[in-house]
Coordinates of C-alpha atoms in Angstrom, one line a residue:
M1 CA -2.0 -11.7 -32.6
K2 CA -3.0 -11.9 -29.3
R3 CA -7.0 -12.8 -28.6
E4 CA -8.3 -9.9 -26.5
T5 CA -10.1 -11.3 -23.5
P6 CA -13.7 -11.2 -23.8
V7 CA -15.9 -8.6 -22.2
R8 CA -18.1 -11.3 -20.2
L9 CA -14.8 -13.1 -18.8
K10 CA -13.0 -10.0 -18.2
T11 CA -15.8 -8.6 -16.4
L12 CA -16.3 -11.9 -14.3
L13 CA -12.3 -11.7 -13.2
Y14 CA -13.0 -8.4 -12.3
G15 CA -15.8 -8.9 -10.5
L16 CA -14.0 -12.2 -8.5
L17 CA -11.2 -10.0 -7.5
C18 CA -13.6 -7.4 -6.1
V19 CA -14.9 -9.9 -3.9
L20 CA -11.9 -11.3 -2.6
C21 CA -10.5 -8.1 -2.0
V22 CA -13.2 -7.6 0.9
P23 CA -11.9 -9.4 3.5
F24 CA -8.4 -7.4 3.1
V25 CA -10.2 -4.1 2.7
F26 CA -12.9 -4.6 5.0
P27 CA -10.7 -4.1 8.6
T28 CA -9.1 -1.2 7.1
W29 CA -12.5 0.6 6.1
W30 CA -13.7 -0.5 9.6
M31 CA -10.9 1.2 11.5
V32 CA -11.2 4.0 9.9
T33 CA -15.2 4.7 9.8
S34 CA -15.1 3.7 13.8
S35 CA -12.6 6.0 14.7
L36 CA -15.4 8.5 13.5
K37 CA -18.2 7.2 15.2
P38 CA -19.2 7.7 19.0
V39 CA -18.3 4.8 21.5
S40 CA -22.1 3.3 21.4
E41 CA -22.3 3.2 17.6
I42 CA -19.0 1.3 17.3
F43 CA -20.9 -1.7 18.9
A44 CA -24.2 -1.1 17.6
F45 CA -25.9 -4.1 15.9
P46 CA -26.8 -4.5 13.1
P47 CA -23.4 -2.8 12.7
R48 CA -23.4 0.3 10.3
L49 CA -20.9 1.0 7.5
L50 CA -20.7 4.4 7.7
P51 CA -21.3 6.4 10.8
T52 CA -24.4 7.9 11.5
D53 CA -23.3 10.9 13.5
W54 CA -19.8 12.0 12.5
D55 CA -17.6 12.8 15.6
L56 CA -13.8 13.9 14.9
S57 CA -13.1 14.6 18.5
A58 CA -11.2 10.9 18.6
Y59 CA -8.3 12.4 16.4
G60 CA -8.1 15.6 18.9
Q61 CA -8.0 13.1 22.1
V62 CA -5.1 11.5 20.5
F63 CA -2.8 14.4 21.0
R64 CA -4.4 15.5 24.2
L65 CA -3.8 12.6 26.3
Q66 CA -0.4 11.5 24.8
P67 CA 2.6 13.1 23.1
F68 CA 1.6 11.7 19.6
A69 CA 3.2 14.0 17.8
G70 CA 6.4 13.3 19.1
Q71 CA 6.0 9.4 19.3
Y72 CA 4.8 9.5 15.7
L73 CA 8.2 11.3 14.7
N74 CA 10.5 8.8 16.5
S75 CA 9.0 5.9 14.8
L76 CA 9.4 8.0 11.5
Y77 CA 13.0 8.8 12.3
I78 CA 14.2 5.1 13.4
A79 CA 12.4 3.4 10.5
L80 CA 14.2 6.0 8.3
I81 CA 17.6 5.2 9.6
V82 CA 16.8 1.3 9.9
T83 CA 15.6 1.7 6.3
A84 CA 18.8 3.3 5.0
G85 CA 21.1 1.8 7.4
T86 CA 19.7 -2.0 6.1
M87 CA 20.1 -0.8 2.8
A88 CA 24.0 -0.2 2.6
V89 CA 24.5 -2.9 4.9
A90 CA 22.9 -5.7 2.5
A91 CA 24.0 -4.3 -0.6
M92 CA 27.5 -4.5 0.8
A93 CA 27.2 -8.1 2.2
G94 CA 25.0 -9.3 -0.7
Y95 CA 27.3 -8.3 -3.2
A96 CA 30.4 -9.7 -1.2
F97 CA 28.7 -12.8 -0.8
A98 CA 27.4 -12.7 -4.3
R99 CA 30.8 -12.1 -6.5
I100 CA 33.8 -12.4 -4.5
R101 CA 35.2 -15.6 -4.0
F102 CA 36.7 -16.4 -0.8
P103 CA 37.7 -19.4 1.9
G104 CA 34.7 -20.7 3.6
Q105 CA 32.4 -18.6 1.6
N106 CA 29.4 -20.8 1.0
V107 CA 29.6 -21.8 5.0
L108 CA 29.9 -18.5 6.1
F109 CA 26.5 -17.6 4.3
V110 CA 24.9 -20.4 5.7
V111 CA 25.7 -19.1 9.3
V112 CA 24.3 -15.9 8.4
L113 CA 21.2 -17.4 7.2
L114 CA 20.9 -19.3 10.4
G115 CA 20.2 -15.6 11.9
L116 CA 16.6 -15.9 10.3
L117 CA 15.9 -19.1 12.3
I118 CA 16.5 -17.6 15.5
P119 CA 13.3 -15.9 17.4
S120 CA 13.8 -12.4 18.4
E121 CA 12.3 -13.7 22.0
V122 CA 15.4 -15.7 21.9
T123 CA 17.5 -13.1 22.2
I124 CA 16.1 -10.1 23.7
V125 CA 17.1 -11.0 27.2
P126 CA 20.8 -11.2 26.5
L127 CA 20.3 -8.0 24.2
F128 CA 18.6 -6.2 26.8
Q129 CA 21.5 -6.6 29.4
M130 CA 24.2 -6.0 26.8
F131 CA 22.4 -2.5 25.9
H132 CA 21.9 -2.0 29.6
G133 CA 25.6 -2.3 30.3
L134 CA 26.3 -0.2 27.9
G135 CA 24.1 2.4 29.1
L136 CA 21.4 2.4 26.2
T137 CA 18.4 1.2 27.8
D138 CA 15.4 3.9 27.6
T139 CA 17.2 5.1 24.2
H140 CA 16.7 4.6 20.7
W141 CA 19.5 2.9 19.7
P142 CA 18.5 -0.6 20.4
L143 CA 15.1 0.1 17.9
I144 CA 18.0 0.9 15.5
L145 CA 21.0 -1.4 15.4
V146 CA 19.2 -4.6 16.2
P147 CA 17.3 -4.5 13.1
I148 CA 20.1 -3.7 10.9
L149 CA 22.6 -6.2 12.4
G150 CA 19.5 -8.8 13.1
A151 CA 17.1 -10.8 11.1
P152 CA 15.7 -7.7 9.2
G153 CA 19.2 -7.5 8.2
V154 CA 20.0 -11.0 7.2
L155 CA 16.4 -11.5 4.9
A156 CA 17.8 -8.3 3.1
T157 CA 21.5 -9.5 2.8
F158 CA 19.6 -12.8 1.4
I159 CA 17.5 -11.0 -1.3
M160 CA 20.5 -8.9 -2.4
R161 CA 22.8 -11.5 -2.9
Q162 CA 20.5 -13.7 -5.0
F163 CA 19.9 -10.1 -7.1
F164 CA 23.6 -9.7 -7.6
V165 CA 23.8 -13.4 -8.5
S166 CA 21.8 -13.0 -11.3
L167 CA 23.8 -10.3 -12.9
P168 CA 25.8 -11.6 -16.2
G169 CA 29.6 -11.4 -15.1
E170 CA 30.1 -9.6 -18.3
L171 CA 29.1 -6.4 -16.6
E172 CA 32.1 -6.7 -14.2
E173 CA 34.9 -7.6 -16.8
A174 CA 33.7 -4.6 -19.1
A175 CA 34.0 -2.7 -15.8
R176 CA 37.5 -3.8 -15.1
V177 CA 38.4 -3.2 -18.8
D178 CA 37.6 0.9 -17.7
G179 CA 39.7 0.8 -14.9
L180 CA 37.1 0.5 -11.9
G181 CA 38.6 -1.8 -9.0
R182 CA 35.9 -3.8 -6.8
F183 CA 34.4 -0.7 -5.1
G184 CA 34.1 1.4 -8.0
T185 CA 32.3 -1.8 -10.0
F186 CA 30.0 -2.5 -7.2
Y187 CA 29.2 1.7 -6.8
R188 CA 28.8 2.3 -10.5
V189 CA 27.7 -0.7 -12.3
A190 CA 25.9 -3.0 -9.9
L191 CA 24.3 -1.1 -7.4
P192 CA 22.2 1.1 -10.1
L193 CA 21.0 -1.9 -11.6
A194 CA 20.2 -3.6 -8.2
R195 CA 17.0 -0.6 -7.7
P196 CA 14.1 -3.0 -7.7
A197 CA 16.2 -5.5 -4.8
L198 CA 16.6 -2.1 -3.2
G199 CA 13.2 -0.9 -3.7
A200 CA 11.8 -4.1 -2.5
V201 CA 14.3 -4.2 0.4
A202 CA 13.4 -0.5 1.8
I203 CA 9.9 -1.4 2.0
F204 CA 9.7 -4.8 4.1
T205 CA 12.1 -3.3 6.4
F206 CA 10.4 0.1 6.9
L207 CA 7.0 -1.7 7.3
H208 CA 9.1 -4.0 10.2
S209 CA 10.6 -1.1 11.9
W210 CA 7.3 0.8 11.8
N211 CA 5.2 -1.8 13.3
L212 CA 8.1 -3.5 15.5
Y213 CA 6.7 -4.0 19.3
L214 CA 8.5 -6.2 21.5
E215 CA 11.5 -4.3 21.4
P216 CA 10.2 -1.1 22.0
I217 CA 8.1 -2.4 25.2
V218 CA 11.6 -3.6 26.6
Y219 CA 13.9 -1.1 26.0
L220 CA 11.9 2.3 26.5
S221 CA 10.1 3.7 29.3
S222 CA 9.5 7.1 29.1
P223 CA 6.3 8.0 27.0
E224 CA 8.1 10.7 25.2
K225 CA 10.5 8.2 23.7
F226 CA 7.6 5.8 22.5
T227 CA 7.2 4.6 19.3
L228 CA 3.8 4.4 17.4
P229 CA 2.9 0.8 18.4
Q230 CA 4.0 1.0 22.0
A231 CA 2.0 4.4 22.4
L232 CA -1.5 2.2 21.1
T233 CA -1.4 0.3 24.0
Q234 CA -2.0 3.6 25.9
F235 CA -5.3 4.7 25.3
V236 CA -7.0 3.7 28.1
D237 CA -9.8 5.3 30.2
A238 CA -9.3 5.4 34.0
Y239 CA -10.5 1.9 35.1
G240 CA -7.7 0.6 32.4
G241 CA -10.6 0.0 29.7
P242 CA -9.8 0.8 25.9
M243 CA -11.1 3.7 24.5
W244 CA -12.4 2.1 21.5
N245 CA -12.9 5.4 19.2
V246 CA -9.3 7.3 20.3
Q247 CA -7.1 4.0 19.8
L248 CA -8.8 3.4 16.1
A249 CA -8.3 7.1 15.7
A250 CA -4.5 6.6 16.4
A251 CA -4.5 3.4 14.7
S252 CA -5.9 4.8 11.4
M253 CA -3.5 7.5 11.4
T254 CA -0.6 5.1 12.0
A255 CA -1.8 2.7 9.0
L256 CA -3.2 4.8 6.4
P257 CA 0.7 6.3 5.8
V258 CA 2.1 3.2 5.2
L259 CA -0.4 2.0 3.0
V260 CA 0.1 4.6 0.5
V261 CA 3.3 3.9 0.8
F262 CA 3.2 0.3 -0.3
V263 CA 0.4 1.3 -3.0
L264 CA 2.5 3.5 -4.9
A265 CA 5.9 1.8 -4.0
Q266 CA 4.3 -1.9 -4.6
R267 CA 5.3 -2.3 -8.6
Q268 CA 9.3 -1.9 -7.4
F269 CA 8.2 -4.4 -4.3
I270 CA 7.0 -7.3 -6.7
E271 CA 9.9 -6.7 -9.0
G272 CA 12.4 -6.4 -6.9
L273 CA 11.1 -10.2 -5.5
A274 CA 10.9 -11.5 -8.8
H275 CA 14.6 -10.8 -9.0
T276 CA 15.6 -12.6 -6.3
G277 CA 14.5 -16.1 -7.6
L278 CA 16.5 -15.8 -10.9
K279 CA 19.9 -17.9 -10.1
G280 CA 20.7 -19.7 -6.8

């Protein structure tokens, strides 16, 4: 029989966890509560954990000063397309590297992994020249294609490959006996079993696309096409100074949906990452 954890020890552990959570939770708490304060109260000393005068006007200014609703939709649909595209490409590529034997397989996989070692700042100029030559600057195409085929897609391929390597070979043999071909085995047998890994890929790909900052400021110049990280830098006064309460209100609306998604899907995320290390 398992020994139950003593009440005192359990209470101590929960108390320690609460203390350790403070450095991670407090910045988000400060961001949300400060967005509800007047500017003068944001920098008050001693700082206040809750507003004394609740002020929602900053949230209205967010939509009056910028086309924030459209920018929000830009980030949302780009992140969804990038997530779906990365999951599709990574699943097929990971399965091919894990299950299909061909000459130079390991060498090619190492070459693909080298894409993780190249910083995005190194490739941004040639990529800009390429997209400019194709007439795709100031469009959302670079923000969709670069993540799917770049470092995020490589990392997703690695995760999917590690998961498919861990699957028993008997599953494929049974599928062949039932008359399934290579694609049928992948689609009907391997892919349904890969839901934890796909969940992990979906979460970190969505977060990466949602928080992308460098590429939008390079490729986009029209405010109505901005994504949220780029839009957050535009809330300044007539002298170029930051409008702190407005920026914090916009940042709160940007961050909270992502936090909710991660909290709801963290189990799949952790389970998916755990499965990637079962076999080399």
